[in-house]
Coordinates of C-alpha atoms in Angstrom, one line a residue:
X30 CA -55.4 53.8 81.7
X31 CA -57.7 56.4 80.2
X32 CA -61.3 56.3 81.4
X33 CA -63.8 54.3 79.3
X34 CA -65.7 56.3 76.8
X35 CA -69.2 57.5 77.7
X36 CA -71.8 55.6 75.6
X37 CA -75.3 56.5 74.4
X38 CA -77.8 55.1 72.0
X39 CA -80.4 57.1 70.1
X40 CA -82.6 57.0 67.0
X41 CA -81.1 60.0 65.3
X42 CA -77.7 61.6 65.9
X43 CA -77.2 65.2 64.6
X44 CA -73.6 66.5 64.4
X45 CA -73.6 70.2 64.5
X46 CA -76.1 72.6 66.0
X47 CA -76.2 75.4 63.4
X48 CA -79.5 76.2 61.7
X49 CA -79.5 73.1 59.6
X50 CA -78.8 70.9 62.6
X51 CA -81.5 72.6 64.7
X52 CA -84.1 72.2 61.9
X53 CA -83.2 68.6 61.3
X54 CA -83.3 67.8 65.1
X55 CA -86.7 69.5 65.5
X56 CA -88.1 67.6 62.6
X57 CA -86.9 64.3 63.9
X58 CA -88.3 65.0 67.4
X59 CA -91.6 66.1 65.8
X60 CA -91.7 62.7 64.1
X61 CA -91.4 61.0 67.5
X62 CA -87.8 60.0 67.4
X63 CA -85.2 60.2 70.1
X64 CA -82.5 62.6 69.1
X65 CA -78.9 63.5 70.3
X66 CA -77.2 66.6 69.1
X67 CA -73.4 67.0 69.5
X68 CA -71.2 70.0 68.9
X69 CA -67.6 70.8 69.8
X70 CA -68.4 74.2 71.1
X71 CA -70.0 75.3 74.4
X72 CA -73.8 75.7 74.5
X73 CA -73.5 79.5 74.2
X74 CA -72.9 78.9 70.5
X75 CA -76.3 77.1 69.9
X76 CA -77.5 78.3 66.5
X77 CA -73.9 78.4 65.1
X78 CA -73.1 80.7 62.2
X79 CA -76.7 81.5 61.5
X80 CA -77.1 83.4 64.7
X81 CA -74.5 86.0 63.5
X82 CA -76.2 86.4 60.1
X83 CA -78.2 89.3 58.7
X84 CA -81.2 86.9 58.3
X85 CA -81.6 87.3 54.5
X86 CA -84.0 84.9 52.8
X87 CA -84.8 84.2 49.2
X88 CA -88.5 84.1 48.4
X89 CA -90.2 84.1 45.0
X90 CA -93.4 86.1 44.3
X91 CA -93.9 86.9 48.0
X92 CA -96.6 89.3 49.4
X93 CA -93.7 91.7 50.3
X94 CA -92.6 91.7 46.7
X95 CA -96.1 92.2 45.4
X96 CA -96.8 95.1 47.7
X97 CA -93.8 96.9 46.2
X98 CA -94.9 96.2 42.6
X99 CA -92.3 93.5 42.0
X100 CA -93.5 91.0 39.4
X101 CA -91.7 87.7 40.2
X102 CA -92.5 84.2 39.1
X103 CA -91.2 80.7 39.4
X104 CA -90.1 80.8 35.8
X105 CA -88.1 84.0 36.3
X106 CA -86.5 82.7 39.5
X107 CA -85.5 79.5 37.8
X108 CA -84.0 81.4 34.9
X109 CA -82.0 83.5 37.4
X110 CA -80.9 80.5 39.5
X111 CA -79.6 78.4 36.7
X112 CA -78.1 81.3 34.8
X113 CA -76.2 82.2 38.0
X114 CA -75.2 78.6 39.0
X115 CA -73.7 77.7 35.6
X116 CA -74.0 73.9 36.2
X117 CA -71.6 72.2 33.8
X118 CA -70.2 69.1 35.5
X119 CA -71.2 65.5 35.6
X120 CA -71.4 65.8 39.4
X121 CA -73.9 68.6 39.1
X122 CA -76.7 66.0 38.5
X123 CA -77.9 66.0 42.1
X124 CA -77.2 69.8 42.7
X125 CA -79.5 70.5 39.6
X126 CA -82.3 68.5 41.2
X127 CA -81.8 70.2 44.5
X128 CA -81.9 73.6 42.8
X129 CA -85.2 72.7 41.1
X130 CA -86.6 71.6 44.4
X131 CA -85.4 74.6 46.3
X132 CA -86.7 77.2 43.9
X133 CA -90.1 75.5 44.1
X134 CA -89.8 75.5 47.9
X135 CA -89.0 79.3 47.9
X136 CA -92.0 79.9 45.6
X137 CA -94.3 77.6 47.6
X138 CA -94.5 76.6 51.2
X139 CA -91.3 78.1 52.5
X140 CA -92.7 81.5 53.6
X141 CA -96.0 80.0 55.1
X142 CA -94.0 77.3 56.9
X143 CA -91.8 80.0 58.6
X144 CA -94.8 82.3 59.3
X145 CA -96.5 79.4 61.1
X146 CA -93.4 79.3 63.4
X147 CA -93.7 83.0 64.2
X148 CA -91.0 84.3 61.8
X149 CA -91.7 87.7 60.4
X150 CA -90.1 89.8 57.6
X151 CA -89.1 93.4 57.1
X152 CA -91.5 94.9 54.6
X153 CA -88.9 96.3 52.2
X154 CA -87.4 93.7 49.9
X155 CA -83.7 94.1 49.1
X156 CA -82.0 93.7 45.7
X157 CA -78.8 91.8 46.1
X158 CA -76.6 90.3 43.4
X159 CA -78.1 92.5 40.6
X160 CA -76.0 90.9 37.9
X161 CA -75.7 93.6 35.2
X162 CA -75.4 91.1 32.4
X163 CA -78.0 89.7 30.0
X164 CA -81.3 88.0 30.9
X165 CA -79.7 84.6 31.0
X166 CA -76.6 85.6 32.9
X167 CA -75.9 85.7 36.6
X168 CA -77.9 87.8 39.1
X169 CA -81.4 88.5 40.4
X170 CA -83.7 90.1 37.8
X171 CA -85.8 91.5 40.6
X172 CA -85.5 92.2 44.3
X173 CA -85.8 89.0 46.3
X174 CA -83.8 89.6 49.5
X175 CA -86.2 89.4 52.5
X176 CA -84.7 90.3 55.8
X177 CA -85.9 88.3 58.8
X178 CA -87.5 90.5 61.5
X179 CA -85.0 89.7 64.3
X180 CA -82.2 88.9 61.8
X181 CA -80.3 85.6 62.4
X182 CA -81.3 85.2 66.0
X183 CA -85.0 85.7 65.0
X184 CA -84.7 82.9 62.4
X185 CA -82.8 80.5 64.8
X186 CA -85.3 81.1 67.7
X187 CA -88.3 78.9 66.7
X188 CA -86.0 75.9 65.9
X189 CA -84.0 76.4 69.1
X190 CA -87.3 76.6 71.1
X191 CA -88.5 73.3 69.5
X192 CA -85.2 71.6 70.3
X193 CA -85.3 72.8 73.9
X194 CA -88.9 71.7 74.3
X195 CA -87.9 68.3 73.1
X196 CA -85.0 68.4 75.6
X197 CA -87.5 69.3 78.4
X198 CA -89.7 66.3 77.4
X199 CA -86.7 63.9 77.5
X200 CA -86.9 63.2 73.8
X201 CA -83.7 65.1 72.9
X202 CA -80.2 65.4 74.4
X203 CA -77.8 68.2 73.7
X204 CA -74.1 67.3 74.3
X205 CA -71.8 70.3 74.2
X206 CA -68.0 70.1 73.9
X207 CA -68.3 66.8 72.0
X208 CA -66.1 66.7 69.0
X209 CA -66.6 63.9 66.5
X210 CA -63.4 62.4 65.2
X211 CA -64.9 59.3 63.4
X212 CA -68.2 57.9 62.1
X213 CA -68.6 54.3 63.2
X214 CA -69.6 51.7 60.5
X215 CA -70.8 48.1 60.4
X216 CA -71.3 46.2 57.1
X217 CA -71.0 49.4 55.1
X218 CA -73.6 51.3 57.2
X219 CA -72.9 54.3 59.4
X220 CA -74.0 53.4 63.0
X221 CA -73.1 56.5 64.9
X222 CA -69.9 58.4 65.9
X223 CA -67.0 58.5 68.3
X224 CA -64.9 61.4 69.5
X225 CA -63.4 63.6 72.2
X226 CA -65.0 65.3 75.1
X227 CA -63.4 68.7 75.4
X228 CA -62.8 70.6 78.6
X229 CA -65.7 72.8 79.7
X230 CA -65.6 76.4 78.5
X231 CA -67.5 79.5 79.7
X232 CA -66.5 81.7 76.8
X233 CA -69.1 83.9 75.2
X234 CA -70.6 83.2 71.8
X235 CA -68.1 83.2 68.9
X236 CA -64.9 83.4 70.9
X237 CA -62.2 80.7 70.5
X238 CA -62.3 77.8 73.0
X239 CA -59.8 75.4 74.3
X240 CA -59.3 72.0 72.6
X241 CA -58.1 70.3 75.7
X242 CA -59.4 66.7 75.7
X243 CA -60.9 65.4 79.0
X244 CA -62.6 62.2 77.8
X245 CA -64.1 60.3 75.0
X246 CA -67.6 59.2 73.8
X247 CA -69.4 56.8 71.6
X248 CA -72.9 57.2 70.3
X249 CA -74.8 54.5 68.5
X250 CA -77.6 55.8 66.2
X251 CA -80.1 54.4 63.7
X252 CA -79.4 57.5 61.5
X253 CA -76.7 60.1 61.6
X254 CA -77.0 63.6 60.1
X255 CA -73.8 65.6 59.4
X256 CA -74.6 69.3 59.6
X257 CA -71.2 70.6 60.7
X258 CA -70.8 73.7 58.4
X259 CA -68.1 74.7 55.9
X260 CA -64.5 75.8 55.9
X261 CA -64.6 79.6 56.1
X262 CA -62.8 79.8 59.4
X263 CA -59.8 77.7 58.1
X264 CA -57.7 79.9 55.8
X265 CA -55.3 77.2 55.0
X266 CA -58.1 75.0 53.7
X267 CA -59.6 77.9 51.8
X268 CA -56.3 78.5 50.0
X269 CA -55.8 74.8 49.3
X270 CA -59.2 74.6 47.6
X271 CA -58.9 78.0 45.9
X272 CA -59.8 77.5 42.2
X273 CA -57.6 78.8 39.4
X274 CA -60.6 80.5 37.8
X275 CA -60.6 83.0 40.7
X276 CA -56.9 83.8 40.3
X277 CA -54.2 83.3 43.0
X278 CA -55.3 82.8 46.6
X279 CA -55.0 86.0 48.7
X280 CA -52.1 86.3 51.1
X281 CA -54.3 88.2 53.5
X282 CA -58.0 87.8 54.2
X283 CA -60.4 88.7 57.0
X284 CA -62.6 86.0 58.5
X285 CA -66.4 86.3 58.2
X286 CA -67.2 83.2 60.4
X287 CA -66.1 82.0 63.8
X288 CA -62.9 79.9 64.0
X289 CA -64.9 76.7 64.7
X290 CA -66.1 76.7 61.1
X291 CA -63.1 74.6 60.2
X292 CA -64.3 71.9 57.8
X293 CA -63.0 69.1 60.0
X294 CA -66.1 66.9 59.6
X295 CA -65.8 66.8 55.9
X296 CA -62.8 64.5 55.9
X297 CA -64.4 62.4 58.6
X298 CA -67.5 61.9 56.5
X299 CA -65.5 61.1 53.4
X300 CA -63.5 58.5 55.4
X301 CA -66.9 56.8 56.3
X302 CA -67.6 56.4 52.6
X303 CA -69.4 59.6 51.5
X304 CA -68.4 61.4 48.3
X305 CA -67.3 65.1 48.5
X306 CA -67.8 67.1 45.3
X307 CA -67.3 70.7 44.1
X308 CA -64.7 71.5 46.8
X309 CA -63.3 74.3 44.5
X310 CA -66.6 76.2 44.5
X311 CA -66.7 78.8 47.3
X312 CA -68.2 82.2 48.1
X313 CA -66.1 84.9 49.6
X314 CA -67.0 88.6 49.7
X315 CA -64.9 91.5 48.4
X316 CA -66.3 94.2 50.7
X317 CA -64.8 93.0 54.0
X318 CA -63.5 95.4 56.6
X319 CA -61.6 94.7 59.8
X320 CA -63.8 94.7 62.8
X321 CA -62.7 97.3 65.3
X322 CA -64.3 95.3 68.1
X323 CA -63.5 91.7 67.1
X324 CA -65.0 88.5 68.5
X325 CA -63.1 85.7 66.7
X326 CA -59.5 85.9 65.3
X327 CA -59.3 88.1 62.2
X328 CA -62.9 89.0 62.6
X329 CA -64.2 90.8 59.5
X330 CA -67.5 92.4 58.7
X331 CA -69.1 92.7 55.3
X332 CA -70.4 96.0 54.0
X333 CA -73.8 95.5 52.3
X334 CA -73.4 98.4 49.9
X335 CA -75.9 100.3 47.9
X336 CA -75.0 100.8 44.3
X337 CA -73.5 104.3 44.4
X338 CA -70.0 104.1 45.7
X339 CA -67.1 104.3 43.2
X340 CA -65.1 101.1 43.3
X341 CA -61.4 101.4 42.7
X342 CA -58.7 98.8 42.6
X343 CA -55.5 99.2 44.7
X344 CA -54.0 101.5 42.1
X345 CA -57.0 103.8 41.8
X346 CA -58.4 102.4 38.5
X347 CA -62.2 102.0 38.4
X348 CA -63.5 98.5 38.2
X349 CA -65.0 97.5 34.8
X350 CA -68.7 97.1 33.9
X351 CA -70.7 95.6 35.6
X352 CA -68.6 95.2 38.7
X353 CA -70.4 97.8 40.7
X354 CA -71.3 97.5 44.4
X355 CA -73.8 94.7 45.0
X356 CA -73.9 93.4 41.4
X357 CA -71.6 90.3 41.0
X358 CA -69.6 89.1 44.0
X359 CA -67.5 86.4 42.4
X360 CA -67.0 88.3 39.2
X361 CA -65.6 91.1 41.2
X362 CA -63.4 88.7 43.2
X363 CA -62.0 87.2 40.1
X364 CA -61.2 90.6 38.6
X365 CA -59.5 91.9 41.8
X366 CA -57.4 88.8 42.1
X367 CA -56.0 89.7 38.6
X368 CA -54.7 93.1 39.9
X369 CA -51.9 91.6 42.1
X370 CA -53.3 93.2 45.3
X371 CA -55.4 91.8 48.1
X372 CA -57.4 95.0 48.7
X373 CA -59.5 97.5 46.8
X374 CA -61.4 100.8 47.7
X375 CA -64.8 102.4 47.9
X376 CA -64.8 106.1 47.5
X377 CA -68.1 107.8 48.4
X378 CA -69.7 110.8 50.0
X379 CA -71.4 111.3 53.4
X380 CA -74.8 111.4 51.6
X381 CA -74.1 107.9 50.2
X382 CA -72.9 106.4 53.5
X383 CA -76.0 107.7 55.3
X384 CA -78.4 106.2 52.7
X385 CA -76.7 103.1 51.5
X386 CA -74.3 101.5 54.0
X387 CA -75.5 98.5 56.0
X388 CA -73.2 96.1 57.8
X389 CA -73.8 92.4 57.6
X390 CA -74.4 90.6 60.9
X391 CA -77.0 90.4 63.6
X392 CA -74.8 92.4 66.1
X393 CA -74.4 95.2 63.5
X394 CA -78.1 95.8 63.2
X395 CA -79.5 96.4 66.6
X396 CA -82.7 97.9 65.2
X397 CA -83.7 94.8 63.1
X398 CA -82.2 92.3 65.5
X399 CA -84.0 93.8 68.5
X400 CA -87.2 94.4 66.6
X401 CA -86.9 98.1 67.7
X402 CA -89.2 100.2 65.4
X403 CA -88.2 103.6 66.8
X404 CA -84.5 102.8 66.4
X405 CA -85.2 101.4 62.9
X406 CA -86.9 104.6 61.8
X407 CA -84.1 106.9 63.2
X408 CA -81.3 104.7 61.9
X409 CA -82.6 104.0 58.4
X410 CA -84.5 107.2 57.7
X411 CA -82.9 109.8 60.0
X412 CA -80.0 112.0 59.3
X413 CA -76.4 110.7 59.8
X414 CA -75.0 107.3 59.4
X415 CA -76.5 104.4 61.3
X416 CA -74.9 103.9 64.7
X417 CA -72.8 100.8 63.9
X418 CA -71.6 102.4 60.6
X419 CA -70.6 105.6 62.5
X420 CA -68.7 103.5 65.0
X421 CA -66.6 102.1 62.1
X422 CA -66.1 105.6 60.7
X423 CA -64.8 106.6 64.1
X424 CA -62.9 103.5 65.1
X425 CA -62.3 101.3 62.0
X426 CA -58.8 100.9 60.7
X427 CA -60.1 100.9 57.1
X428 CA -62.0 104.2 57.0
X429 CA -60.6 107.5 55.9
X430 CA -62.8 110.6 56.2
X431 CA -61.6 113.9 54.9
X432 CA -63.0 117.2 53.5
X433 CA -60.8 117.4 50.3
X434 CA -59.8 114.8 47.7
X435 CA -56.1 115.5 48.2
X436 CA -56.4 114.9 52.0
X437 CA -58.5 111.8 51.3
X438 CA -55.9 110.3 49.0
X439 CA -53.1 111.1 51.4
X440 CA -55.1 109.2 54.1
X441 CA -55.6 106.3 51.8
X442 CA -51.9 106.1 50.9
X443 CA -51.0 106.2 54.6
X444 CA -52.8 102.8 55.2
X445 CA -50.9 99.5 54.7
X446 CA -50.7 98.9 50.9
X447 CA -51.8 102.4 50.1
X448 CA -48.6 103.3 48.4
X449 CA -49.9 101.4 45.3
X450 CA -52.5 104.2 44.8
X451 CA -51.9 106.7 42.0
X452 CA -53.3 110.0 43.2
X453 CA -53.8 111.4 39.7
X454 CA -55.6 108.3 38.6
X455 CA -58.0 108.6 41.5
X456 CA -58.7 112.2 40.6
X457 CA -59.2 111.4 37.0
X458 CA -61.7 108.6 37.7
X459 CA -63.8 110.6 40.1
X460 CA -63.9 113.8 38.1
X461 CA -64.8 111.9 34.9
X462 CA -67.6 110.1 36.8
X463 CA -68.9 113.4 38.2
X464 CA -69.1 115.0 34.8
X465 CA -71.7 112.4 33.8
X466 CA -74.1 113.5 36.5
X467 CA -74.9 116.9 34.9
X468 CA -77.3 115.4 32.4
X469 CA -80.3 113.1 32.7
X470 CA -78.7 110.9 30.1
X471 CA -75.2 109.3 30.4
X472 CA -72.8 106.7 29.0
X473 CA -71.7 105.7 32.5
X474 CA -73.3 102.4 33.1
X475 CA -73.2 102.7 36.9
X476 CA -75.0 106.1 36.9
X477 CA -77.6 104.6 34.5
X478 CA -78.1 101.7 36.9
X479 CA -78.5 104.2 39.8
X480 CA -81.3 105.9 38.1
X481 CA -82.9 102.6 37.2
X482 CA -82.6 101.4 40.8
X483 CA -84.4 104.4 42.1
X484 CA -87.4 103.5 39.9
X485 CA -87.9 100.7 42.6
X486 CA -89.6 102.2 45.7
X487 CA -87.6 100.1 48.1
X488 CA -84.2 101.4 46.7
X489 CA -85.4 104.9 46.6
X490 CA -86.7 104.8 50.2
X491 CA -83.8 103.3 52.1
X492 CA -81.1 101.9 49.7
X493 CA -80.0 104.3 46.9
X494 CA -78.9 107.9 47.3
X495 CA -80.0 110.6 44.9
X496 CA -77.4 110.6 42.2
X497 CA -74.9 113.5 42.8
X498 CA -71.4 114.5 42.3
X499 CA -69.2 112.7 44.8
X500 CA -66.8 115.6 44.9
X501 CA -69.5 118.2 45.6
X502 CA -68.6 119.8 49.0
X503 CA -72.3 119.9 49.9
X504 CA -72.4 116.1 49.8
X505 CA -69.3 115.7 51.9
X506 CA -67.2 114.9 53.7
X507 CA -65.5 112.4 51.4
X508 CA -65.0 108.9 52.6
X509 CA -62.7 106.1 51.5
X510 CA -63.0 102.5 52.7
X511 CA -60.2 99.9 52.3
X512 CA -61.8 96.6 51.4
X513 CA -60.5 93.1 52.1
X514 CA -61.5 89.7 50.9
X515 CA -63.7 88.1 53.6
X516 CA -64.1 84.4 53.8
X517 CA -67.6 83.0 54.1
X518 CA -69.2 80.0 52.5
X519 CA -68.4 76.6 50.9
X520 CA -70.6 76.0 47.8
X521 CA -69.6 72.3 47.5
X522 CA -69.7 69.5 50.0
X523 CA -71.2 66.0 50.7
X524 CA -73.1 64.7 47.7
X525 CA -76.7 63.9 48.7
X526 CA -79.8 62.7 46.9
X527 CA -83.2 64.5 47.3
X528 CA -83.8 62.6 50.6
X529 CA -80.5 64.1 52.0
X530 CA -78.9 60.7 52.0
X531 CA -75.1 60.9 51.7
X532 CA -73.9 59.1 48.5
X533 CA -70.9 57.0 48.0
X534 CA -68.6 57.6 45.0
X535 CA -70.6 55.1 43.0
X536 CA -73.8 57.1 43.6
X537 CA -75.3 54.5 46.0
X538 CA -76.5 55.9 49.4
X539 CA -74.4 55.2 52.4
X540 CA -76.8 53.5 54.8
X541 CA -77.6 55.4 57.9
X542 CA -75.8 58.6 56.8
X543 CA -77.4 62.0 55.9
X544 CA -76.1 65.5 55.4
X545 CA -77.5 69.0 55.5
X546 CA -76.6 72.7 55.4
X547 CA -73.2 73.9 54.3
X548 CA -71.6 70.5 54.9
X549 CA -73.7 69.3 51.9
X550 CA -73.2 72.4 49.8
X551 CA -76.6 73.4 51.1
X552 CA -78.0 70.3 49.4
X553 CA -76.8 67.8 46.8
X554 CA -73.2 68.8 47.2
X555 CA -73.6 72.2 45.5
X556 CA -77.1 73.5 45.0
X557 CA -75.7 77.0 44.0
X558 CA -73.3 75.8 41.4
X559 CA -70.5 78.4 40.9
X560 CA -72.4 81.5 42.2
X561 CA -75.3 82.2 44.5
X562 CA -78.2 84.7 44.4
X563 CA -78.0 85.8 48.1
X564 CA -80.6 85.1 50.7
X565 CA -80.1 81.5 49.7
X566 CA -77.6 80.3 52.3
X567 CA -79.9 80.3 55.3
X568 CA -82.7 79.0 53.1
X569 CA -80.5 76.2 52.1
X570 CA -80.0 75.3 55.7
X571 CA -83.7 75.4 56.3
X572 CA -84.6 73.2 53.3
X573 CA -81.8 70.7 53.6
X574 CA -82.2 70.4 57.4
X575 CA -85.9 69.9 57.1
X576 CA -85.4 67.2 54.4
X577 CA -82.7 65.4 56.3
X578 CA -84.6 65.4 59.6
X579 CA -87.7 64.0 58.1
X580 CA -85.9 61.4 56.0
X581 CA -83.7 60.2 58.9
X582 CA -86.7 60.0 61.2
X583 CA -88.6 57.9 58.6
X584 CA -85.7 55.5 58.2
X585 CA -85.6 54.3 61.9

């Protein structure tokens, strides 16, 4: 006979130890509750997906913005959020309320709350998702992307420390390699969870682990918080949920999250009575590159591009206005899916890559992650590409570096799928673009936006190259980057009210059940609507995790 399951009782059970789970657990412990955290991975993965992140956070009218002359306001941020989200469904009722609450949080206590925990921020504010439409369309009207000093690990650190301090005091228990397979219920209320104990694993952070089962467990809890993340590591599930409005699902993608981001808890939570909404809303990047030094299977890295690179589809045609680098992620994704190809291209110069290329991820930014000021100055302001970018230029399968356009196109065509490229079309697009540089006025919308961007000191300092002819030998060599679709975030999830209580299909809370982070669509089942403003994913984990932890603690 199999051994009897191990049993535990606690006040609050937290399923998943990503950022939302750590925040929820730390809040519950601070409220005096006993807490158990379970996760299917080894403890080396504490902090989950957030640990790998660039650490971008969305603030409204921050001191960093004001120091750079950025005039932001709650009204402008709300206009941008709702213009980007495009809420238009009956099930958007709670997501709308969460959006209102979150924008107020980002304008109010969010920054001070993090500063009290020792979290600092890089002084230059980035301008992500610039939009390029009208005032009421999608995009950020002003720069709002604040980089955490220490990137993802720096943001995880205070909440991990609070959890570990609770553990040391005997108020919190962390159970690694515990995979939840069911939520237990009694009289319609969730009373805890059962599942498998997986074999111990000594693998490093992010690497795939065995799913060998060595036992079982049962945990009884007064309140249970699901903070298990999204679906980005499960390509089959991504394709199943792919919406028609984004075209056909890609045959090939690279993966921007570890394999354990598999969405398995969503069905478990639904089976316990919770309602899942907006499953067709998702966020995948279009500037993915294959990692030359991968951690998880199919590991991809996102380029965080400045606005100067020329973006071509697989045939060599330039993307339409306003689909420039960094302007409209999902608009670009929808357009590229209409081309019949799974890849596209950046074409740029050495001057552009030195000034504008940053790679997403804590491990790709040793200066910011390590809080290394001398390295930051040399990598961001010195000559040459930053070290991690140069490594991709030297080793990456998607980079082509050549001195002439003919040689560059030949190198592009030599890569898989490159035979779709029309050399004459590439030349036509680049030469036409370069002719527009010769005057201070132009009809080329991207060049006009470059000049507008450099009116912002932050862009001029570290983010936007001086406009120049890409084919000018003095700016070279020429560089082409083959871009892949990179899976990342779920924008839908478990429907919750403003107390993070999971809701049943009839809109009534499921007693004892809460949800936070990406599993809840970062709050309400879809706080971002169809599109996001960037810097809002980690913030959604913070806000929903804090809400869930406090509400669950108050309920027991």
